[in-house]
XYZ file of C-alpha atoms in Angstrom:
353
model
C 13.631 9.373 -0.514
C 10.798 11.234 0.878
C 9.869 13.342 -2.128
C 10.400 10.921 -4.861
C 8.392 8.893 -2.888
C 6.045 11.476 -2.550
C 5.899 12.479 -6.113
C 5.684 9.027 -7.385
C 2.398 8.632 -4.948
C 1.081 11.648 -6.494
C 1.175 10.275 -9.668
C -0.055 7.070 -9.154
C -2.787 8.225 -7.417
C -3.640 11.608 -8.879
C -2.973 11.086 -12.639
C -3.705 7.374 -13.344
C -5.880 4.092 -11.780
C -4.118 2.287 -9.878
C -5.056 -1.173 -8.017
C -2.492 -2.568 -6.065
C -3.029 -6.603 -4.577
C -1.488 -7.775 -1.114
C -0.326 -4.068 -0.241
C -1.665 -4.880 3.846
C 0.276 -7.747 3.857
C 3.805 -6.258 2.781
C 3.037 -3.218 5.003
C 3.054 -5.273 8.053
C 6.250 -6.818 7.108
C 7.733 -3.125 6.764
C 6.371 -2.678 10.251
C 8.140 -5.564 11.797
C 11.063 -4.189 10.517
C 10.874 -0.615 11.632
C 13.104 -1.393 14.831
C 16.063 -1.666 13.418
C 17.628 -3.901 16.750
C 15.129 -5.823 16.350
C 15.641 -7.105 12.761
C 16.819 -10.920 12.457
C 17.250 -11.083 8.922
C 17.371 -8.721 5.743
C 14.208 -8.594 3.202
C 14.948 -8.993 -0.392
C 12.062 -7.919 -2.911
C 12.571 -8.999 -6.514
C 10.078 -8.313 -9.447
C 9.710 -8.041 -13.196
C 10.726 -4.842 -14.966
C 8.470 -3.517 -17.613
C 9.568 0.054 -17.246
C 12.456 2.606 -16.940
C 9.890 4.422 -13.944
C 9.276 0.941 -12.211
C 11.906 1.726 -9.158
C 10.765 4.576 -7.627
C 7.257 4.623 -8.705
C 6.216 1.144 -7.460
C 7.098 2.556 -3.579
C 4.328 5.286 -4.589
C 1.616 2.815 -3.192
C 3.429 3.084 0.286
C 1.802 5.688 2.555
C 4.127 8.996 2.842
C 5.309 7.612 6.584
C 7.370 5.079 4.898
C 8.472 7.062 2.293
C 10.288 9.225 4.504
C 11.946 6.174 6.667
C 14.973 5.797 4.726
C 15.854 3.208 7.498
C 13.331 1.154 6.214
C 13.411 1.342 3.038
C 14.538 -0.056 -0.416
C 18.089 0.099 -1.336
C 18.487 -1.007 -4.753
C 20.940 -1.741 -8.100
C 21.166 1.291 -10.611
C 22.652 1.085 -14.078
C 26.663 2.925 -13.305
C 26.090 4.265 -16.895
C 22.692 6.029 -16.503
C 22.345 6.828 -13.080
C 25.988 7.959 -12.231
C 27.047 9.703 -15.154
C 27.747 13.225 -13.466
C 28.260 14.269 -9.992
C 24.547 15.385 -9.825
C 23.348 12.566 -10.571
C 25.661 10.464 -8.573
C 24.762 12.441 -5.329
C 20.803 11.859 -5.739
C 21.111 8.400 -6.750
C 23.279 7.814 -3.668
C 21.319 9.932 -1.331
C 18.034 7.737 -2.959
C 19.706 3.985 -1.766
C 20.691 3.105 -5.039
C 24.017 0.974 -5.465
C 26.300 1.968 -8.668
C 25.880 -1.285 -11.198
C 28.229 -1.555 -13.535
C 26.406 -3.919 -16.671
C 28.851 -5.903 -18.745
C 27.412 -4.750 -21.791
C 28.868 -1.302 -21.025
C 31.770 -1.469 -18.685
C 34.462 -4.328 -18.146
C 33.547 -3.573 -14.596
C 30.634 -5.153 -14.699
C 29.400 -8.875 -13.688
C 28.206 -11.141 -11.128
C 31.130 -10.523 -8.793
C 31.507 -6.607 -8.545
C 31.863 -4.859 -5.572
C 28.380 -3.892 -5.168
C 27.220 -7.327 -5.140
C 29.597 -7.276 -1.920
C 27.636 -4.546 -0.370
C 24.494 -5.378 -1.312
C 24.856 -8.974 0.168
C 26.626 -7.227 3.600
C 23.226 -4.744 3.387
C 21.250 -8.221 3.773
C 23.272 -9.295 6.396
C 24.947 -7.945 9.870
C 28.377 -7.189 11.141
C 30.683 -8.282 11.920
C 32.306 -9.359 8.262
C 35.035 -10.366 9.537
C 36.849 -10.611 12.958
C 38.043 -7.364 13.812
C 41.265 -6.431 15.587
C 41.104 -7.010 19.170
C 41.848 -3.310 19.865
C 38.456 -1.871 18.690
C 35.596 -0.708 20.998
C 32.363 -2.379 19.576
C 30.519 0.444 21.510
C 30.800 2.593 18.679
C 28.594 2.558 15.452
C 32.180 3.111 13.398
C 36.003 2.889 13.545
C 38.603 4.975 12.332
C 37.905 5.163 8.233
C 41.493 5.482 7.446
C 42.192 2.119 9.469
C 39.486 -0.104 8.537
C 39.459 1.415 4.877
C 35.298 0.277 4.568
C 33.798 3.417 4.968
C 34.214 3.697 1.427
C 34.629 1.596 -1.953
C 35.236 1.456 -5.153
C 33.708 -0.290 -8.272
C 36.266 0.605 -11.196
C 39.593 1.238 -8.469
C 39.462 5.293 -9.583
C 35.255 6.231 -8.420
C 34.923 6.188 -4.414
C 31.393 5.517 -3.051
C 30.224 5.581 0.472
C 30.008 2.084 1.985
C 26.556 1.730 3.549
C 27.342 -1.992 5.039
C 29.938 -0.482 6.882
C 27.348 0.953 9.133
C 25.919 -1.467 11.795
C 22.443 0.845 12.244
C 21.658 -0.579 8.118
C 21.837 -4.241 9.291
C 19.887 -6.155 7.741
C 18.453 -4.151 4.986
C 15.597 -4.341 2.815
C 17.349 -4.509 -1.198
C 15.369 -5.053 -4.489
C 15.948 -6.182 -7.619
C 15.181 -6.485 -11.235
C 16.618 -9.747 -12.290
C 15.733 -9.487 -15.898
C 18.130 -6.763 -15.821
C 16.880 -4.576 -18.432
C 13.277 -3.592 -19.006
C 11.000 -5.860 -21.246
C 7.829 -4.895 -22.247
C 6.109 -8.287 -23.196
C 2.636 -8.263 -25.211
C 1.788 -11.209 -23.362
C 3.353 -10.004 -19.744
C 5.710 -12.384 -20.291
C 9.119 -12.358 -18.103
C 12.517 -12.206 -19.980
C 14.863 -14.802 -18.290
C 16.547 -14.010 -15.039
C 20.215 -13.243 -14.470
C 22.096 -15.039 -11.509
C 22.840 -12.033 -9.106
C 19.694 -12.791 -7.157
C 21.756 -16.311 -6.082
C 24.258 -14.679 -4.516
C 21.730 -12.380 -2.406
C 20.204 -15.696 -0.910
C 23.150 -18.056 -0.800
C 25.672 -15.674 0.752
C 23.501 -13.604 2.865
C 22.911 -14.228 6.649
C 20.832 -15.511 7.562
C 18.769 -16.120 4.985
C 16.897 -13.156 3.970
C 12.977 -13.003 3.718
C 11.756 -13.253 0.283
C 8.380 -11.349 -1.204
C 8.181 -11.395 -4.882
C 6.250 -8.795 -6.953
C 4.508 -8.009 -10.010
C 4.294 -5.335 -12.274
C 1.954 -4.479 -14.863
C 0.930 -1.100 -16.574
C 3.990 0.658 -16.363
C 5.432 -0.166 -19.519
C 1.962 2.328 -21.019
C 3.633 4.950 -18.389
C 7.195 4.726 -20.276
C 6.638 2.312 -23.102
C 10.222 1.704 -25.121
C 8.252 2.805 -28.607
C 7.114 6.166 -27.616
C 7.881 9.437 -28.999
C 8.902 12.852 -28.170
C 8.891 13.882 -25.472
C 10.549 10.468 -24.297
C 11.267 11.837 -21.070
C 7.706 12.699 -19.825
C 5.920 9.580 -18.329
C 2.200 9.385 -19.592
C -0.284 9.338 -17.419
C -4.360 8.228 -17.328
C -3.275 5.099 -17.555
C -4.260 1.343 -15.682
C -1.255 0.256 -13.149
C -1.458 -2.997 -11.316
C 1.207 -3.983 -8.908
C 0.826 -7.172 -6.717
C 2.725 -8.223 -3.567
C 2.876 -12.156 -3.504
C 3.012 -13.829 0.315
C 6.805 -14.482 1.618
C 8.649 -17.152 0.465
C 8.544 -20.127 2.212
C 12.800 -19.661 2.153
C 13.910 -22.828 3.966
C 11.655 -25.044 1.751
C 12.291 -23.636 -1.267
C 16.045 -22.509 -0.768
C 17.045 -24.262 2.106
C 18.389 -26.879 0.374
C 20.166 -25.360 -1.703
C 21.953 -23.323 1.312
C 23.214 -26.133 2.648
C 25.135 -27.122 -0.656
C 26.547 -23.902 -0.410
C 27.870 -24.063 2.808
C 29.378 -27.685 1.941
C 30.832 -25.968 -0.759
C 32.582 -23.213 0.998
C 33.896 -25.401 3.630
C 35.221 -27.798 0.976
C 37.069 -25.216 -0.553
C 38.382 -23.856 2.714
C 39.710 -27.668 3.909
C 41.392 -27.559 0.146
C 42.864 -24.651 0.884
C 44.053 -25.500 4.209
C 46.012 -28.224 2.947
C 48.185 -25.921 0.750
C 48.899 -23.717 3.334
C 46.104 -20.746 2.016
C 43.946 -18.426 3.432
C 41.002 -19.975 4.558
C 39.096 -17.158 5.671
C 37.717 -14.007 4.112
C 35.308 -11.686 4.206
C 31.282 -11.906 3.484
C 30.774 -11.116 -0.060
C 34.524 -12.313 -1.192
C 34.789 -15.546 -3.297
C 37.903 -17.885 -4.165
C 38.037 -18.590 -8.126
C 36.666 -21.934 -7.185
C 33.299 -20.262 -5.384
C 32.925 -18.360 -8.659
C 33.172 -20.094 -11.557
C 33.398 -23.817 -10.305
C 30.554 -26.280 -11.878
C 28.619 -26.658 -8.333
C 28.865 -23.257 -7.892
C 27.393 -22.596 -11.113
C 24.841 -25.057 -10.976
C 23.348 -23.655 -7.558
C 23.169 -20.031 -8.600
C 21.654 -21.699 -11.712
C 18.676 -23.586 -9.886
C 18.198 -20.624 -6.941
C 17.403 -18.173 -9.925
C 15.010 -20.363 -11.555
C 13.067 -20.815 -8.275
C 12.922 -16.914 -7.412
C 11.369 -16.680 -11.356
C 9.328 -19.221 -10.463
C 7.708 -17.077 -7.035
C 7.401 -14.377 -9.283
C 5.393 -16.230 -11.907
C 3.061 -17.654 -9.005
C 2.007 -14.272 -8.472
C 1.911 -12.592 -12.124
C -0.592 -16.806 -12.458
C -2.485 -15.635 -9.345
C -3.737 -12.303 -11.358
C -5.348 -14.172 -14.120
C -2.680 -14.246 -16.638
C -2.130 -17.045 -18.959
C 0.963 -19.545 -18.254
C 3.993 -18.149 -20.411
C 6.139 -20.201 -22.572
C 8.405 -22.088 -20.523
C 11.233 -21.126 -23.364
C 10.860 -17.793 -22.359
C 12.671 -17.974 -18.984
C 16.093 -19.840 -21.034
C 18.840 -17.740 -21.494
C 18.973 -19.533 -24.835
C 15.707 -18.142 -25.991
C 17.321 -14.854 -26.084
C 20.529 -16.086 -27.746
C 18.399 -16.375 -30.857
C 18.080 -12.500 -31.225
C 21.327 -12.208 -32.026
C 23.133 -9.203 -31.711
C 19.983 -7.463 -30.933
C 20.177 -6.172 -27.183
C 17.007 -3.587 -27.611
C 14.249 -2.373 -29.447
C 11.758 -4.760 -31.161
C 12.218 -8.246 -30.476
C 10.825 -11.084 -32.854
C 8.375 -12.169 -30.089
C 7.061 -8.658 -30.278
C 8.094 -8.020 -27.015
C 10.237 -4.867 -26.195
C 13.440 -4.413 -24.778
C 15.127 -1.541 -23.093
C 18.642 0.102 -22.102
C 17.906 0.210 -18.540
């Protein structure tokens, strides 16, 4: 975490101009975080992605102290097909706080309820998960591996990946995410539409997590989807803006919307009652009912629209024009086709990652 933190500052700072908006403000919410007992609630971050070098190089604007503070620190989503290909790859990835993703579009492992999702959502939250046996110390940061079976998991039932929830010290946890889900390089800075795994961070987590959106702009010149050899070098001398809106107001906005949820889980665990089910499971676990039922639907629906919303509020508070509602409906995309990258017809650009 340290050096790629440490590079990435370098970079920013050394080979391009960078102006970064609200940066105070975030770091004294990283500071009221930095004792980990003293945490009451996880952090979740979420901005657009116009780059494959946004996640690390955005945490280059953080001073080198917090770069080498894992504890506080990022964990986020990584594509399972790019960033866990080898062993290599899958030990620095892992060692960097990045969750394996699988992405439908290249795995049947992939989708809104995959184990990481679990983890990530326990990473917002605190132990315990579930009621434990009676027999086990809590004066311990751990129990027995082979008993519990958390310390690690699986996303495909054949990989194994340490389970960072499992320990109680990572309560609480700071996760990001790039909702758009791929990159998209917009002439207009335009945001593709957001995909629903955000929901499940703020409905399921507890409590409910604090909320800072962020926006990204200048990247996509760093690693732009059109260039040439040699792809793999980022270019530098370029402009970089990043901007850290205010916290969410999360009971106004989401609050709501909470509640509905939690009427909805205790309806399905009265139904289930009454045929004799279980009724209670573990945080991150849904019954088929939680997942694909129309309320259910409907609310991860409306809590993604609002998080795209507190990310436009701070891409409008830069100076840029109000985007085309269209582009934040899934259904504006449906009319590519069976284009997933490249060259859109908006102009816009879409990448793998």
């Amino acid at each position: 975490m340290g050096l790629t933190g440490s590079l990435s500052r370098g970079f920013l700072y050394g080979l391009n101009r960078i102006e970064v908006v609200g940066l105070d403000r975030f770091l004294e919410t990283l500071d009221r975080r930095e004792d980990i007992d003293g945490r009451e609630r996880g952090l979740i971050t979420v901005s657009n992605h116009v780059s494959v070098m946004d996640d690390p190089l955005i945490w280059g604007v953080l001073p080198f102290r917090y770069a080498f503070n894992p504890s506080n620190h990022r964990w986020s989503l990584g594509s399972y097909d790019i960033c866990f290909q080898n062993r290599i790859l899958k030990a620095f990835f892992t060692y960097g706080q990045v969750l394996p993703t699988h992405r439908s579009l290249h795995s049947p492992h992939g989708g809104l309820f995959q184990p990481t999702m679990t983890q990530a959502i326990r990473l917002l939250s605190s132990q315990p998960f579930s009621q434990p046996p009676s027999n086990l110390s809590h004066d311990v940061e751990s129990t027995d591996p082979f008993t519990t079976g958390h310390l690690t998991y699986s996303t495909n039932n054949l990989d194994s990946f340490p389970s960072p929830s499992f320990y109680p010290s990572r309560k609480h946890s700071w996760v990001h995410i790039f909702p758009e889900g791929r990159v998209h390089q917009h002439p207009k800075k335009s945001l593709r539409y957001f995909k629903w795994g955000v929901s499940r961070l703020i409905l399921e987590s507890e409590p409910l997590p604090d909320v800072i959106p962020i926006f990204i702009d200048g990247n996509q010149q760093v690693m732009h989807e059109s260039r040439e050899f040699p792809r793999f070098i980022p270019r530098a001398g370029k402009d970089i803006k990043i901007a850290f809106g205010e916290k969410v107001d999360g009971e106004k906005v989401f609050g709501e919307l909470r509640e509905r949820w939690k009427r909805l889980v205790q309806m399905q665990k009265d139904a289930l009652r009454k045929k004799g089910g279980q009724t209670e499971w573990e945080m991150g676990e849904l019954t088929e009912g939680l997942k694909y039922g129309t309320e259910a639907v409907a609310l991860r629906k409306e809590v993604t629209m609002r998080v795209r919303m507190e990310v436009l509020k701070v891409r409008r508070s830069l100076g840029y024009e109000d985007e085309d509602p269209k582009q934040g409906l899934v259904e504006t995309w449906i009319e590519e086709g069976g284009k997933e990258t490249g060259k859109m017809k908006d102009g816009s650009w879409v990448g793998n990652t």
